[in-house]
Amino acid sequence: MIKNVILDIGNVLVDWDWEGYFEYLGYVEEDVFDALAGYTVLSHRWKDLDRGEKGDENVINEMIDVAPMWESDILHVMEHIGEAVIQFKYAKRWIKEIKESGRKVYILSNYSKYLFDQTEDEELDFLELVDGAVFSFEEHYIKPEKKIYEILLSRYDLNPEECVFIDDRPENVEAAEKLGIKGIVFEDFDEVHEKLGRLLS
């Protein structure tokens, strides 16, 4: 029996619309758009932010060090990057629905402190509804690394066979399944809502 539903945040509970954010800032020319993305949100340094070991300022300085000619643009992008996070309208309603079914809800997310500080109060206000959360920047591990799943299970004393994990990345779901957690890859809310409903019924 499933007693616990574990949810990712990005592209599950919120829209991570960095493309729209870049365009909003005026970076619409393809070469500029691609370059800035490559130095920021699509670089391996973005994962360094999620891991939270180096310190946000140090990671941003590294972004600039490899592309000093883009310094002002990188800083411009990063200053309000939280605006790229937009909570889906169904997020809080869905969490409440799951909890009303008698299950507990937990968060397991690759998320940077830099982004968290910009989005906690508004776009992540559903956190007050959940029973627990594990963020990569606090633990210094990122999905799909085994350790971050083990931290969640241990901290909240969860039996993996009583859990289902929903994430938009197949590799993250597969890592959970290796630990005995049931998994659902998020592609479309209506589809996932139906699959979860069948699993919980």
mmCIF file of C-alpha atoms in Angstrom:
data_model
loop_
_atom_site.group_PDB
_atom_site.id
_atom_site.type_symbol
_atom_site.label_atom_id
_atom_site.label_comp_id
_atom_site.label_asym_id
_atom_site.label_seq_id
_atom_site.Cartn_x
_atom_site.Cartn_y
_atom_site.Cartn_z
ATOM 1 C CA MET A 1 0.000 0.000 0.000
ATOM 2 C CA ILE A 2 1.261 3.451 -0.911
ATOM 3 C CA LYS A 3 1.394 5.701 2.137
ATOM 4 C CA ASN A 4 3.779 8.384 0.878
ATOM 5 C CA VAL A 5 3.940 10.444 -2.306
ATOM 6 C CA ILE A 6 7.309 12.042 -3.069
ATOM 7 C CA LEU A 7 7.273 14.930 -5.530
ATOM 8 C CA ASP A 8 9.958 16.715 -7.494
ATOM 9 C CA ILE A 9 9.513 20.483 -7.868
ATOM 10 C CA GLY A 10 10.808 21.608 -11.262
ATOM 11 C CA ASN A 11 8.398 20.837 -14.112
ATOM 12 C CA VAL A 12 6.173 18.947 -11.663
ATOM 13 C CA LEU A 13 4.915 21.573 -9.213
ATOM 14 C CA VAL A 14 6.411 24.614 -10.935
ATOM 15 C CA ASP A 15 7.201 25.589 -14.487
ATOM 16 C CA TRP A 16 10.956 26.139 -14.871
ATOM 17 C CA ASP A 17 10.552 28.581 -17.769
ATOM 18 C CA TRP A 18 14.085 29.884 -18.143
ATOM 19 C CA GLU A 19 13.594 30.232 -21.909
ATOM 20 C CA GLY A 20 10.697 32.624 -21.399
ATOM 21 C CA TYR A 21 12.681 34.512 -18.779
ATOM 22 C CA PHE A 22 15.627 34.963 -21.150
ATOM 23 C CA GLU A 23 13.303 36.247 -23.856
ATOM 24 C CA TYR A 24 11.630 38.593 -21.363
ATOM 25 C CA LEU A 25 15.066 40.086 -20.637
ATOM 26 C CA GLY A 26 15.539 40.684 -24.359
ATOM 27 C CA TYR A 27 17.912 37.840 -25.181
ATOM 28 C CA VAL A 28 16.055 36.728 -28.290
ATOM 29 C CA GLU A 29 18.859 36.465 -30.858
ATOM 30 C CA GLU A 30 19.730 32.794 -31.193
ATOM 31 C CA ASP A 31 23.485 33.129 -30.763
ATOM 32 C CA VAL A 32 23.151 35.341 -27.696
ATOM 33 C CA PHE A 33 20.394 33.188 -26.213
ATOM 34 C CA ASP A 34 22.416 29.990 -26.694
ATOM 35 C CA ALA A 35 25.627 31.495 -25.355
ATOM 36 C CA LEU A 36 24.069 32.821 -22.165
ATOM 37 C CA ALA A 37 22.198 29.585 -21.549
ATOM 38 C CA GLY A 38 25.428 27.655 -22.056
ATOM 39 C CA TYR A 39 27.229 29.762 -19.479
ATOM 40 C CA THR A 40 24.399 29.666 -16.916
ATOM 41 C CA VAL A 41 21.358 27.362 -16.712
ATOM 42 C CA LEU A 42 22.693 24.726 -19.129
ATOM 43 C CA SER A 43 26.242 24.634 -17.801
ATOM 44 C CA HIS A 44 27.609 22.085 -15.330
ATOM 45 C CA ARG A 45 27.956 25.001 -12.934
ATOM 46 C CA TRP A 46 24.181 25.051 -12.581
ATOM 47 C CA LYS A 47 24.489 21.605 -11.021
ATOM 48 C CA ASP A 48 27.181 23.043 -8.752
ATOM 49 C CA LEU A 49 24.595 25.553 -7.534
ATOM 50 C CA ASP A 50 22.143 22.701 -6.915
ATOM 51 C CA ARG A 51 24.777 20.751 -4.979
ATOM 52 C CA GLY A 52 25.457 23.725 -2.750
ATOM 53 C CA GLU A 53 29.045 22.915 -1.833
ATOM 54 C CA LYS A 54 30.993 25.750 -3.456
ATOM 55 C CA GLY A 55 28.843 28.703 -2.417
ATOM 56 C CA ASP A 56 26.561 30.573 -4.790
ATOM 57 C CA GLU A 57 28.820 33.593 -5.240
ATOM 58 C CA ASN A 58 31.794 31.384 -6.087
ATOM 59 C CA VAL A 59 29.823 29.469 -8.712
ATOM 60 C CA ILE A 60 28.546 32.668 -10.341
ATOM 61 C CA ASN A 61 32.106 33.999 -10.393
ATOM 62 C CA GLU A 62 33.150 30.781 -12.171
ATOM 63 C CA MET A 63 30.466 31.404 -14.796
ATOM 64 C CA ILE A 64 31.988 34.826 -15.362
ATOM 65 C CA ASP A 65 35.586 33.579 -15.325
ATOM 66 C CA VAL A 66 34.975 31.338 -18.345
ATOM 67 C CA ALA A 67 33.136 34.090 -20.236
ATOM 68 C CA PRO A 68 34.347 37.473 -18.961
ATOM 69 C CA MET A 69 33.012 39.227 -22.045
ATOM 70 C CA TRP A 70 29.505 38.188 -20.924
ATOM 71 C CA GLU A 71 29.879 39.331 -17.310
ATOM 72 C CA SER A 72 27.171 42.008 -17.300
ATOM 73 C CA ASP A 73 24.720 39.718 -19.088
ATOM 74 C CA ILE A 74 25.394 36.765 -16.774
ATOM 75 C CA LEU A 75 24.831 39.005 -13.748
ATOM 76 C CA HIS A 76 21.687 40.405 -15.367
ATOM 77 C CA VAL A 77 20.311 36.909 -15.931
ATOM 78 C CA MET A 78 21.194 35.646 -12.471
ATOM 79 C CA GLU A 79 19.963 38.670 -10.542
ATOM 80 C CA HIS A 80 16.292 37.737 -10.800
ATOM 81 C CA ILE A 81 16.464 34.140 -12.106
ATOM 82 C CA GLY A 82 13.699 33.252 -9.649
ATOM 83 C CA GLU A 83 11.277 34.902 -12.053
ATOM 84 C CA ALA A 84 11.743 31.853 -14.294
ATOM 85 C CA VAL A 85 9.958 29.741 -11.659
ATOM 86 C CA ILE A 86 6.166 29.843 -11.945
ATOM 87 C CA GLN A 87 3.981 27.676 -9.732
ATOM 88 C CA PHE A 88 1.491 25.533 -11.638
ATOM 89 C CA LYS A 89 -2.117 26.376 -10.755
ATOM 90 C CA TYR A 90 -2.817 22.785 -9.766
ATOM 91 C CA ALA A 91 0.149 22.453 -7.356
ATOM 92 C CA LYS A 92 -1.454 23.244 -4.004
ATOM 93 C CA ARG A 93 -4.767 21.660 -4.974
ATOM 94 C CA TRP A 94 -2.976 18.437 -5.917
ATOM 95 C CA ILE A 95 -0.980 18.279 -2.694
ATOM 96 C CA LYS A 96 -4.139 18.845 -0.649
ATOM 97 C CA GLU A 97 -5.949 16.142 -2.620
ATOM 98 C CA ILE A 98 -3.184 13.612 -1.936
ATOM 99 C CA LYS A 99 -3.139 14.447 1.760
ATOM 100 C CA GLU A 100 -6.925 14.217 1.991
ATOM 101 C CA SER A 101 -6.601 10.632 0.724
ATOM 102 C CA GLY A 102 -4.667 9.855 3.905
ATOM 103 C CA ARG A 103 -1.189 9.868 2.377
ATOM 104 C CA LYS A 104 1.777 11.989 3.309
ATOM 105 C CA VAL A 105 3.552 14.213 0.809
ATOM 106 C CA TYR A 106 7.295 14.827 0.643
ATOM 107 C CA ILE A 107 9.501 16.916 -1.611
ATOM 108 C CA LEU A 108 12.771 15.697 -3.148
ATOM 109 C CA SER A 109 14.331 18.346 -5.345
ATOM 110 C CA ASN A 110 17.544 19.424 -7.005
ATOM 111 C CA TYR A 111 17.364 23.094 -6.106
ATOM 112 C CA SER A 112 19.931 25.776 -5.360
ATOM 113 C CA LYS A 113 19.883 28.033 -2.313
ATOM 114 C CA TYR A 114 20.299 30.943 -4.712
ATOM 115 C CA LEU A 115 17.025 30.051 -6.439
ATOM 116 C CA PHE A 116 15.333 28.982 -3.208
ATOM 117 C CA ASP A 117 15.921 32.373 -1.592
ATOM 118 C CA GLN A 118 14.223 34.075 -4.538
ATOM 119 C CA THR A 119 11.209 31.754 -4.739
ATOM 120 C CA GLU A 120 10.472 30.392 -1.247
ATOM 121 C CA ASP A 121 7.829 32.923 -0.195
ATOM 122 C CA GLU A 122 5.660 32.867 -3.304
ATOM 123 C CA GLU A 123 6.300 30.193 -5.924
ATOM 124 C CA LEU A 124 7.210 27.568 -3.293
ATOM 125 C CA ASP A 125 4.514 28.476 -0.776
ATOM 126 C CA PHE A 126 3.134 24.922 -1.135
ATOM 127 C CA LEU A 127 5.989 23.808 1.140
ATOM 128 C CA GLU A 128 3.845 24.681 4.141
ATOM 129 C CA LEU A 129 1.452 21.919 3.085
ATOM 130 C CA VAL A 130 3.942 19.037 2.837
ATOM 131 C CA ASP A 131 5.157 16.640 5.518
ATOM 132 C CA GLY A 132 8.852 17.026 4.779
ATOM 133 C CA ALA A 133 11.361 18.078 2.153
ATOM 134 C CA VAL A 134 14.913 17.301 1.090
ATOM 135 C CA PHE A 135 16.740 19.845 -1.059
ATOM 136 C CA SER A 136 20.017 19.140 -2.799
ATOM 137 C CA PHE A 137 21.649 22.405 -1.744
ATOM 138 C CA GLU A 138 21.230 21.472 1.917
ATOM 139 C CA GLU A 139 22.506 17.897 1.573
ATOM 140 C CA HIS A 140 25.259 18.400 -1.064
ATOM 141 C CA TYR A 141 23.946 15.483 -3.113
ATOM 142 C CA ILE A 142 21.867 15.680 -6.280
ATOM 143 C CA LYS A 143 19.484 13.287 -7.995
ATOM 144 C CA PRO A 144 20.018 10.688 -9.358
ATOM 145 C CA GLU A 145 22.709 10.020 -6.745
ATOM 146 C CA LYS A 146 21.596 7.226 -4.430
ATOM 147 C CA LYS A 147 22.516 9.086 -1.251
ATOM 148 C CA ILE A 148 19.920 11.843 -1.563
ATOM 149 C CA TYR A 149 17.094 9.293 -1.786
ATOM 150 C CA GLU A 150 18.494 7.479 1.234
ATOM 151 C CA ILE A 151 18.567 10.747 3.178
ATOM 152 C CA LEU A 152 14.849 11.274 2.530
ATOM 153 C CA LEU A 153 13.934 7.713 3.482
ATOM 154 C CA SER A 154 16.027 7.787 6.642
ATOM 155 C CA ARG A 155 15.055 11.267 7.825
ATOM 156 C CA TYR A 156 11.340 10.593 7.655
ATOM 157 C CA ASP A 157 11.515 6.876 8.460
ATOM 158 C CA LEU A 158 9.905 5.866 5.176
ATOM 159 C CA ASN A 159 9.542 2.315 3.887
ATOM 160 C CA PRO A 160 10.463 2.520 0.181
ATOM 161 C CA GLU A 161 7.820 -0.072 -0.703
ATOM 162 C CA GLU A 162 5.197 2.310 0.658
ATOM 163 C CA CYS A 163 6.404 5.249 -1.471
ATOM 164 C CA VAL A 164 5.876 6.526 -4.991
ATOM 165 C CA PHE A 165 8.179 9.128 -6.540
ATOM 166 C CA ILE A 166 7.146 11.509 -9.318
ATOM 167 C CA ASP A 167 9.833 13.343 -11.314
ATOM 168 C CA ASP A 168 10.111 14.700 -14.848
ATOM 169 C CA ARG A 169 13.491 13.037 -15.488
ATOM 170 C CA PRO A 170 13.470 9.275 -16.194
ATOM 171 C CA GLU A 171 16.958 8.809 -14.732
ATOM 172 C CA ASN A 172 15.791 10.239 -11.400
ATOM 173 C CA VAL A 173 12.781 7.929 -11.329
ATOM 174 C CA GLU A 174 14.954 4.927 -12.213
ATOM 175 C CA ALA A 175 17.296 5.720 -9.314
ATOM 176 C CA ALA A 176 14.332 5.717 -6.939
ATOM 177 C CA GLU A 177 13.045 2.428 -8.334
ATOM 178 C CA LYS A 178 16.413 0.782 -7.652
ATOM 179 C CA LEU A 179 15.740 1.449 -3.961
ATOM 180 C CA GLY A 180 12.320 -0.177 -4.115
ATOM 181 C CA ILE A 181 10.314 3.013 -4.563
ATOM 182 C CA LYS A 182 7.572 2.980 -7.199
ATOM 183 C CA GLY A 183 8.103 5.607 -9.853
ATOM 184 C CA ILE A 184 6.119 7.729 -12.280
ATOM 185 C CA VAL A 185 7.768 9.905 -14.926
ATOM 186 C CA PHE A 186 5.959 13.232 -15.156
ATOM 187 C CA GLU A 187 5.136 14.311 -18.690
ATOM 188 C CA ASP A 188 1.563 15.589 -18.452
ATOM 189 C CA PHE A 189 -0.389 16.452 -15.320
ATOM 190 C CA ASP A 190 -3.659 14.789 -16.339
ATOM 191 C CA GLU A 191 -1.849 11.577 -17.249
ATOM 192 C CA VAL A 192 0.168 11.510 -14.012
ATOM 193 C CA HIS A 193 -2.892 12.395 -11.955
ATOM 194 C CA GLU A 194 -4.697 9.403 -13.442
ATOM 195 C CA LYS A 195 -1.735 7.041 -12.931
ATOM 196 C CA LEU A 196 -1.301 8.124 -9.329
ATOM 197 C CA GLY A 197 -5.021 7.800 -8.703
ATOM 198 C CA ARG A 198 -4.960 4.200 -9.913
ATOM 199 C CA LEU A 199 -1.923 3.450 -7.764
ATOM 200 C CA LEU A 200 -3.542 4.898 -4.655
ATOM 201 C CA SER A 201 -6.951 3.310 -5.163
#
